[in-house]
mmCIF file with all atom_site columns, C-alpha atoms in Angstrom:
data_model
loop_
_atom_site.group_PDB
_atom_site.id
_atom_site.type_symbol
_atom_site.label_atom_id
_atom_site.label_alt_id
_atom_site.label_comp_id
_atom_site.label_asym_id
_atom_site.label_entity_id
_atom_site.label_seq_id
_atom_site.pdbx_PDB_ins_code
_atom_site.Cartn_x
_atom_site.Cartn_y
_atom_site.Cartn_z
_atom_site.occupancy
_atom_site.B_iso_or_equiv
_atom_site.pdbx_formal_charge
_atom_site.auth_seq_id
_atom_site.auth_comp_id
_atom_site.auth_asym_id
_atom_site.auth_atom_id
_atom_site.pdbx_PDB_model_num
ATOM 1   C CA . UNK A 1 1   ? -66.325 21.041  1.593   1.00 53.00 ? 1   UNK A CA 1
ATOM 2   C CA . UNK A 1 2   ? -64.016 18.030  1.367   1.00 58.00 ? 2   UNK A CA 1
ATOM 3   C CA . UNK A 1 3   ? -62.480 16.206  4.250   1.00 65.00 ? 3   UNK A CA 1
ATOM 4   C CA . UNK A 1 4   ? -58.674 16.565  4.490   1.00 61.00 ? 4   UNK A CA 1
ATOM 5   C CA . UNK A 1 5   ? -56.763 13.308  4.511   1.00 67.00 ? 5   UNK A CA 1
ATOM 6   C CA . UNK A 1 6   ? -54.304 12.685  7.320   1.00 65.00 ? 6   UNK A CA 1
ATOM 7   C CA . UNK A 1 7   ? -50.956 12.101  5.510   1.00 66.00 ? 7   UNK A CA 1
ATOM 8   C CA . UNK A 1 8   ? -48.228 11.313  8.041   1.00 72.00 ? 8   UNK A CA 1
ATOM 9   C CA . UNK A 1 9   ? -45.931 8.889   6.215   1.00 73.00 ? 9   UNK A CA 1
ATOM 10  C CA . UNK A 1 10  ? -44.097 8.207   3.001   1.00 75.00 ? 10  UNK A CA 1
ATOM 11  C CA . UNK A 1 11  ? -45.625 6.406   0.113   1.00 86.00 ? 11  UNK A CA 1
ATOM 12  C CA . UNK A 1 12  ? -44.030 3.203   -1.080  1.00 88.00 ? 12  UNK A CA 1
ATOM 13  C CA . UNK A 1 13  ? -42.712 4.944   -4.208  1.00 91.00 ? 13  UNK A CA 1
ATOM 14  C CA . UNK A 1 14  ? -41.083 7.722   -2.171  1.00 88.00 ? 14  UNK A CA 1
ATOM 15  C CA . UNK A 1 15  ? -39.456 5.160   0.107   1.00 89.00 ? 15  UNK A CA 1
ATOM 16  C CA . UNK A 1 16  ? -38.143 3.063   -2.805  1.00 93.00 ? 16  UNK A CA 1
ATOM 17  C CA . UNK A 1 17  ? -36.823 6.183   -4.553  1.00 94.00 ? 17  UNK A CA 1
ATOM 18  C CA . UNK A 1 18  ? -34.916 7.172   -1.411  1.00 93.00 ? 18  UNK A CA 1
ATOM 19  C CA . UNK A 1 19  ? -33.421 3.688   -1.077  1.00 95.00 ? 19  UNK A CA 1
ATOM 20  C CA . UNK A 1 20  ? -32.329 3.659   -4.743  1.00 95.00 ? 20  UNK A CA 1
ATOM 21  C CA . UNK A 1 21  ? -30.693 7.095   -4.410  1.00 96.00 ? 21  UNK A CA 1
ATOM 22  C CA . UNK A 1 22  ? -28.837 6.024   -1.256  1.00 95.00 ? 22  UNK A CA 1
ATOM 23  C CA . UNK A 1 23  ? -27.713 2.845   -3.035  1.00 94.00 ? 23  UNK A CA 1
ATOM 24  C CA . UNK A 1 24  ? -26.281 4.865   -5.913  1.00 94.00 ? 24  UNK A CA 1
ATOM 25  C CA . UNK A 1 25  ? -24.450 7.184   -3.505  1.00 94.00 ? 25  UNK A CA 1
ATOM 26  C CA . UNK A 1 26  ? -22.937 4.230   -1.621  1.00 92.00 ? 26  UNK A CA 1
ATOM 27  C CA . UNK A 1 27  ? -21.989 2.469   -4.864  1.00 92.00 ? 27  UNK A CA 1
ATOM 28  C CA . UNK A 1 28  ? -19.962 5.530   -5.828  1.00 91.00 ? 28  UNK A CA 1
ATOM 29  C CA . UNK A 1 29  ? -18.572 6.366   -2.379  1.00 90.00 ? 29  UNK A CA 1
ATOM 30  C CA . UNK A 1 30  ? -17.263 2.956   -1.286  1.00 90.00 ? 30  UNK A CA 1
ATOM 31  C CA . UNK A 1 31  ? -14.679 2.493   -4.103  1.00 88.00 ? 31  UNK A CA 1
ATOM 32  C CA . UNK A 1 32  ? -13.573 6.113   -3.709  1.00 89.00 ? 32  UNK A CA 1
ATOM 33  C CA . UNK A 1 33  ? -12.949 5.628   0.008   1.00 89.00 ? 33  UNK A CA 1
ATOM 34  C CA . UNK A 1 34  ? -11.136 2.354   -0.741  1.00 88.00 ? 34  UNK A CA 1
ATOM 35  C CA . UNK A 1 35  ? -8.841  4.142   -3.205  1.00 91.00 ? 35  UNK A CA 1
ATOM 36  C CA . UNK A 1 36  ? -8.111  6.864   -0.661  1.00 92.00 ? 36  UNK A CA 1
ATOM 37  C CA . UNK A 1 37  ? -7.117  4.235   1.914   1.00 91.00 ? 37  UNK A CA 1
ATOM 38  C CA . UNK A 1 38  ? -4.919  2.348   -0.599  1.00 91.00 ? 38  UNK A CA 1
ATOM 39  C CA . UNK A 1 39  ? -3.213  5.579   -1.683  1.00 93.00 ? 39  UNK A CA 1
ATOM 40  C CA . UNK A 1 40  ? -2.518  6.467   1.960   1.00 93.00 ? 40  UNK A CA 1
ATOM 41  C CA . UNK A 1 41  ? -0.939  3.026   2.496   1.00 92.00 ? 41  UNK A CA 1
ATOM 42  C CA . UNK A 1 42  ? 1.172   3.407   -0.651  1.00 92.00 ? 42  UNK A CA 1
ATOM 43  C CA . UNK A 1 43  ? 2.328   6.868   0.442   1.00 94.00 ? 43  UNK A CA 1
ATOM 44  C CA . UNK A 1 44  ? 3.294   5.459   3.850   1.00 93.00 ? 44  UNK A CA 1
ATOM 45  C CA . UNK A 1 45  ? 5.287   2.616   2.245   1.00 92.00 ? 45  UNK A CA 1
ATOM 46  C CA . UNK A 1 46  ? 7.158   5.113   0.054   1.00 94.00 ? 46  UNK A CA 1
ATOM 47  C CA . UNK A 1 47  ? 7.822   7.258   3.136   1.00 94.00 ? 47  UNK A CA 1
ATOM 48  C CA . UNK A 1 48  ? 9.214   4.163   4.901   1.00 93.00 ? 48  UNK A CA 1
ATOM 49  C CA . UNK A 1 49  ? 11.530  3.506   1.947   1.00 93.00 ? 49  UNK A CA 1
ATOM 50  C CA . UNK A 1 50  ? 12.770  7.098   2.092   1.00 95.00 ? 50  UNK A CA 1
ATOM 51  C CA . UNK A 1 51  ? 13.302  6.758   5.838   1.00 94.00 ? 51  UNK A CA 1
ATOM 52  C CA . UNK A 1 52  ? 15.431  3.651   5.221   1.00 94.00 ? 52  UNK A CA 1
ATOM 53  C CA . UNK A 1 53  ? 17.458  5.600   2.640   1.00 94.00 ? 53  UNK A CA 1
ATOM 54  C CA . UNK A 1 54  ? 17.998  8.471   5.093   1.00 94.00 ? 54  UNK A CA 1
ATOM 55  C CA . UNK A 1 55  ? 19.193  6.006   7.749   1.00 94.00 ? 55  UNK A CA 1
ATOM 56  C CA . UNK A 1 56  ? 21.536  4.395   5.210   1.00 92.00 ? 56  UNK A CA 1
ATOM 57  C CA . UNK A 1 57  ? 23.017  7.803   4.358   1.00 91.00 ? 57  UNK A CA 1
ATOM 58  C CA . UNK A 1 58  ? 23.845  8.339   8.038   1.00 92.00 ? 58  UNK A CA 1
ATOM 59  C CA . UNK A 1 59  ? 25.185  4.800   8.328   1.00 91.00 ? 59  UNK A CA 1
ATOM 60  C CA . UNK A 1 60  ? 27.508  5.281   5.362   1.00 89.00 ? 60  UNK A CA 1
ATOM 61  C CA . UNK A 1 61  ? 28.754  8.626   6.640   1.00 87.00 ? 61  UNK A CA 1
ATOM 62  C CA . UNK A 1 62  ? 29.688  7.295   10.080  1.00 89.00 ? 62  UNK A CA 1
ATOM 63  C CA . UNK A 1 63  ? 30.341  3.547   9.710   1.00 85.00 ? 63  UNK A CA 1
ATOM 64  C CA . UNK A 1 64  ? 32.208  3.627   6.375   1.00 79.00 ? 64  UNK A CA 1
ATOM 65  C CA . UNK A 1 65  ? 31.010  0.187   5.167   1.00 80.00 ? 65  UNK A CA 1
ATOM 66  C CA . UNK A 1 66  ? 32.863  -1.797  2.534   1.00 81.00 ? 66  UNK A CA 1
ATOM 67  C CA . UNK A 1 67  ? 31.698  -1.309  -1.051  1.00 84.00 ? 67  UNK A CA 1
ATOM 68  C CA . UNK A 1 68  ? 32.325  -3.989  -3.667  1.00 80.00 ? 68  UNK A CA 1
ATOM 69  C CA . UNK A 1 69  ? 32.820  -3.378  -7.363  1.00 81.00 ? 69  UNK A CA 1
ATOM 70  C CA . UNK A 1 70  ? 29.589  -3.855  -9.298  1.00 78.00 ? 70  UNK A CA 1
ATOM 71  C CA . UNK A 1 71  ? 30.624  -2.359  -12.653 1.00 82.00 ? 71  UNK A CA 1
ATOM 72  C CA . UNK A 1 72  ? 33.753  -0.540  -13.804 1.00 84.00 ? 72  UNK A CA 1
ATOM 73  C CA . UNK A 1 73  ? 32.362  2.843   -12.711 1.00 84.00 ? 73  UNK A CA 1
ATOM 74  C CA . UNK A 1 74  ? 30.092  1.709   -9.863  1.00 88.00 ? 74  UNK A CA 1
ATOM 75  C CA . UNK A 1 75  ? 30.556  0.170   -6.439  1.00 91.00 ? 75  UNK A CA 1
ATOM 76  C CA . UNK A 1 76  ? 27.739  -1.204  -4.311  1.00 90.00 ? 76  UNK A CA 1
ATOM 77  C CA . UNK A 1 77  ? 26.925  -2.010  -0.720  1.00 89.00 ? 77  UNK A CA 1
ATOM 78  C CA . UNK A 1 78  ? 23.835  -3.847  0.504   1.00 89.00 ? 78  UNK A CA 1
ATOM 79  C CA . UNK A 1 79  ? 22.383  -3.482  4.004   1.00 91.00 ? 79  UNK A CA 1
ATOM 80  C CA . UNK A 1 80  ? 19.444  -5.248  5.652   1.00 90.00 ? 80  UNK A CA 1
ATOM 81  C CA . UNK A 1 81  ? 16.983  -3.424  7.875   1.00 91.00 ? 81  UNK A CA 1
ATOM 82  C CA . UNK A 1 82  ? 18.483  -5.283  10.832  1.00 89.00 ? 82  UNK A CA 1
ATOM 83  C CA . UNK A 1 83  ? 21.887  -3.728  10.054  1.00 89.00 ? 83  UNK A CA 1
ATOM 84  C CA . UNK A 1 84  ? 20.390  -0.257  10.352  1.00 92.00 ? 84  UNK A CA 1
ATOM 85  C CA . UNK A 1 85  ? 18.197  -0.955  13.390  1.00 92.00 ? 85  UNK A CA 1
ATOM 86  C CA . UNK A 1 86  ? 20.882  -2.776  15.395  1.00 91.00 ? 86  UNK A CA 1
ATOM 87  C CA . UNK A 1 87  ? 23.333  0.069   14.712  1.00 91.00 ? 87  UNK A CA 1
ATOM 88  C CA . UNK A 1 88  ? 20.751  2.566   16.005  1.00 92.00 ? 88  UNK A CA 1
ATOM 89  C CA . UNK A 1 89  ? 20.135  4.417   12.746  1.00 92.00 ? 89  UNK A CA 1
ATOM 90  C CA . UNK A 1 90  ? 16.569  3.221   12.253  1.00 91.00 ? 90  UNK A CA 1
ATOM 91  C CA . UNK A 1 91  ? 13.657  2.299   14.494  1.00 91.00 ? 91  UNK A CA 1
ATOM 92  C CA . UNK A 1 92  ? 11.625  -0.791  13.663  1.00 89.00 ? 92  UNK A CA 1
ATOM 93  C CA . UNK A 1 93  ? 9.244   0.216   10.875  1.00 90.00 ? 93  UNK A CA 1
ATOM 94  C CA . UNK A 1 94  ? 5.657   -1.033  10.743  1.00 89.00 ? 94  UNK A CA 1
ATOM 95  C CA . UNK A 1 95  ? 3.972   -1.811  7.439   1.00 88.00 ? 95  UNK A CA 1
ATOM 96  C CA . UNK A 1 96  ? 0.729   0.116   6.979   1.00 87.00 ? 96  UNK A CA 1
ATOM 97  C CA . UNK A 1 97  ? -0.537  -2.712  4.814   1.00 82.00 ? 97  UNK A CA 1
ATOM 98  C CA . UNK A 1 98  ? -0.741  -5.430  7.484   1.00 84.00 ? 98  UNK A CA 1
ATOM 99  C CA . UNK A 1 99  ? 0.406   -3.671  10.697  1.00 86.00 ? 99  UNK A CA 1
ATOM 100 C CA . UNK A 1 100 ? 3.386   -6.022  11.081  1.00 87.00 ? 100 UNK A CA 1
ATOM 101 C CA . UNK A 1 101 ? 7.019   -4.878  11.054  1.00 89.00 ? 101 UNK A CA 1
ATOM 102 C CA . UNK A 1 102 ? 8.762   -5.080  7.698   1.00 89.00 ? 102 UNK A CA 1
ATOM 103 C CA . UNK A 1 103 ? 10.651  -8.364  7.420   1.00 88.00 ? 103 UNK A CA 1
ATOM 104 C CA . UNK A 1 104 ? 14.307  -8.368  8.442   1.00 85.00 ? 104 UNK A CA 1
ATOM 105 C CA . UNK A 1 105 ? 15.273  -9.417  4.911   1.00 87.00 ? 105 UNK A CA 1
ATOM 106 C CA . UNK A 1 106 ? 14.138  -6.024  3.597   1.00 90.00 ? 106 UNK A CA 1
ATOM 107 C CA . UNK A 1 107 ? 17.210  -4.339  2.224   1.00 91.00 ? 107 UNK A CA 1
ATOM 108 C CA . UNK A 1 108 ? 18.761  -1.283  0.675   1.00 92.00 ? 108 UNK A CA 1
ATOM 109 C CA . UNK A 1 109 ? 21.403  -1.389  -2.019  1.00 91.00 ? 109 UNK A CA 1
ATOM 110 C CA . UNK A 1 110 ? 23.611  1.688   -2.207  1.00 91.00 ? 110 UNK A CA 1
ATOM 111 C CA . UNK A 1 111 ? 25.361  2.374   -5.493  1.00 92.00 ? 111 UNK A CA 1
ATOM 112 C CA . UNK A 1 112 ? 28.404  4.637   -5.337  1.00 89.00 ? 112 UNK A CA 1
ATOM 113 C CA . UNK A 1 113 ? 29.439  6.074   -8.685  1.00 90.00 ? 113 UNK A CA 1
ATOM 114 C CA . UNK A 1 114 ? 32.974  7.198   -9.486  1.00 88.00 ? 114 UNK A CA 1
ATOM 115 C CA . UNK A 1 115 ? 31.714  10.767  -9.960  1.00 90.00 ? 115 UNK A CA 1
ATOM 116 C CA . UNK A 1 116 ? 30.671  10.851  -6.268  1.00 86.00 ? 116 UNK A CA 1
ATOM 117 C CA . UNK A 1 117 ? 26.934  10.215  -6.701  1.00 89.00 ? 117 UNK A CA 1
ATOM 118 C CA . UNK A 1 118 ? 25.077  7.773   -4.504  1.00 90.00 ? 118 UNK A CA 1
ATOM 119 C CA . UNK A 1 119 ? 21.848  6.025   -5.495  1.00 92.00 ? 119 UNK A CA 1
ATOM 120 C CA . UNK A 1 120 ? 19.742  4.329   -2.829  1.00 92.00 ? 120 UNK A CA 1
ATOM 121 C CA . UNK A 1 121 ? 17.514  1.434   -3.944  1.00 93.00 ? 121 UNK A CA 1
ATOM 122 C CA . UNK A 1 122 ? 15.162  0.121   -1.261  1.00 92.00 ? 122 UNK A CA 1
ATOM 123 C CA . UNK A 1 123 ? 13.191  -3.128  -1.263  1.00 92.00 ? 123 UNK A CA 1
ATOM 124 C CA . UNK A 1 124 ? 10.701  -3.544  1.576   1.00 91.00 ? 124 UNK A CA 1
ATOM 125 C CA . UNK A 1 125 ? 9.347   -7.027  2.242   1.00 89.00 ? 125 UNK A CA 1
ATOM 126 C CA . UNK A 1 126 ? 6.196   -7.730  4.215   1.00 87.00 ? 126 UNK A CA 1
ATOM 127 C CA . UNK A 1 127 ? 6.232   -9.838  7.333   1.00 85.00 ? 127 UNK A CA 1
ATOM 128 C CA . UNK A 1 128 ? 3.445   -12.271 8.107   1.00 82.00 ? 128 UNK A CA 1
ATOM 129 C CA . UNK A 1 129 ? 2.026   -12.536 11.612  1.00 76.00 ? 129 UNK A CA 1
ATOM 130 C CA . UNK A 1 130 ? 4.045   -15.738 12.168  1.00 78.00 ? 130 UNK A CA 1
ATOM 131 C CA . UNK A 1 131 ? 7.275   -13.865 11.348  1.00 71.00 ? 131 UNK A CA 1
ATOM 132 C CA . UNK A 1 132 ? 7.955   -15.375 7.931   1.00 78.00 ? 132 UNK A CA 1
ATOM 133 C CA . UNK A 1 133 ? 8.654   -13.148 4.968   1.00 78.00 ? 133 UNK A CA 1
ATOM 134 C CA . UNK A 1 134 ? 5.786   -12.230 2.698   1.00 81.00 ? 134 UNK A CA 1
ATOM 135 C CA . UNK A 1 135 ? 5.818   -10.347 -0.567  1.00 82.00 ? 135 UNK A CA 1
ATOM 136 C CA . UNK A 1 136 ? 7.847   -7.468  -1.938  1.00 86.00 ? 136 UNK A CA 1
ATOM 137 C CA . UNK A 1 137 ? 6.211   -4.053  -1.826  1.00 87.00 ? 137 UNK A CA 1
ATOM 138 C CA . UNK A 1 138 ? 8.090   -2.914  -4.935  1.00 87.00 ? 138 UNK A CA 1
ATOM 139 C CA . UNK A 1 139 ? 8.246   -4.940  -8.153  1.00 83.00 ? 139 UNK A CA 1
ATOM 140 C CA . UNK A 1 140 ? 11.817  -3.754  -8.655  1.00 84.00 ? 140 UNK A CA 1
ATOM 141 C CA . UNK A 1 141 ? 14.191  -2.019  -6.303  1.00 81.00 ? 141 UNK A CA 1
ATOM 142 C CA . UNK A 1 142 ? 15.032  1.299   -7.894  1.00 86.00 ? 142 UNK A CA 1
ATOM 143 C CA . UNK A 1 143 ? 16.171  4.750   -6.831  1.00 90.00 ? 143 UNK A CA 1
ATOM 144 C CA . UNK A 1 144 ? 14.082  5.621   -3.786  1.00 91.00 ? 144 UNK A CA 1
ATOM 145 C CA . UNK A 1 145 ? 13.642  9.195   -5.037  1.00 91.00 ? 145 UNK A CA 1
ATOM 146 C CA . UNK A 1 146 ? 11.750  7.953   -8.089  1.00 92.00 ? 146 UNK A CA 1
ATOM 147 C CA . UNK A 1 147 ? 9.154   5.748   -6.370  1.00 92.00 ? 147 UNK A CA 1
ATOM 148 C CA . UNK A 1 148 ? 5.518   6.585   -7.083  1.00 92.00 ? 148 UNK A CA 1
ATOM 149 C CA . UNK A 1 149 ? 2.227   5.039   -5.976  1.00 92.00 ? 149 UNK A CA 1
ATOM 150 C CA . UNK A 1 150 ? 2.218   2.971   -9.170  1.00 91.00 ? 150 UNK A CA 1
ATOM 151 C CA . UNK A 1 151 ? 5.423   1.227   -8.016  1.00 91.00 ? 151 UNK A CA 1
ATOM 152 C CA . UNK A 1 152 ? 3.888   -0.019  -4.751  1.00 90.00 ? 152 UNK A CA 1
ATOM 153 C CA . UNK A 1 153 ? 2.264   -3.462  -4.665  1.00 88.00 ? 153 UNK A CA 1
ATOM 154 C CA . UNK A 1 154 ? -0.473  -4.037  -2.076  1.00 85.00 ? 154 UNK A CA 1
ATOM 155 C CA . UNK A 1 155 ? -1.496  -7.684  -1.689  1.00 76.00 ? 155 UNK A CA 1
ATOM 156 C CA . UNK A 1 156 ? -2.509  -8.240  1.934   1.00 54.00 ? 156 UNK A CA 1
#
């Protein structure tokens, strides 16, 4: 009759195998989580742009700002975020990218077509912690209703 060995631990090979498997899982999971966080930030920036457009719609309806001729069939009006916040149409918006308010030079350009259509083009600009303007969140200001995650630039 043989004597039973007392086996209470893991062998070196079992331990190394476990570490390798955990390393593979983390190598896959970390970029996925990073993409989820970036997509959430981009969605929040787009939502902020749409909130600015909604505030501008209210501003136009009640304040009747002056539009200038841009093209023969189009007039335009440009407003800064400060115009909308000081008039009470918009609360100070915070960038999800760096947790600072959007810079006061962020703007919306409203195009009014002769057929009665309005197009709202928003450009949000980051604000550094010292208050200076940073970078633009959108490569080009275009119709806020057409923004997608691919249009949002995250740099900070």
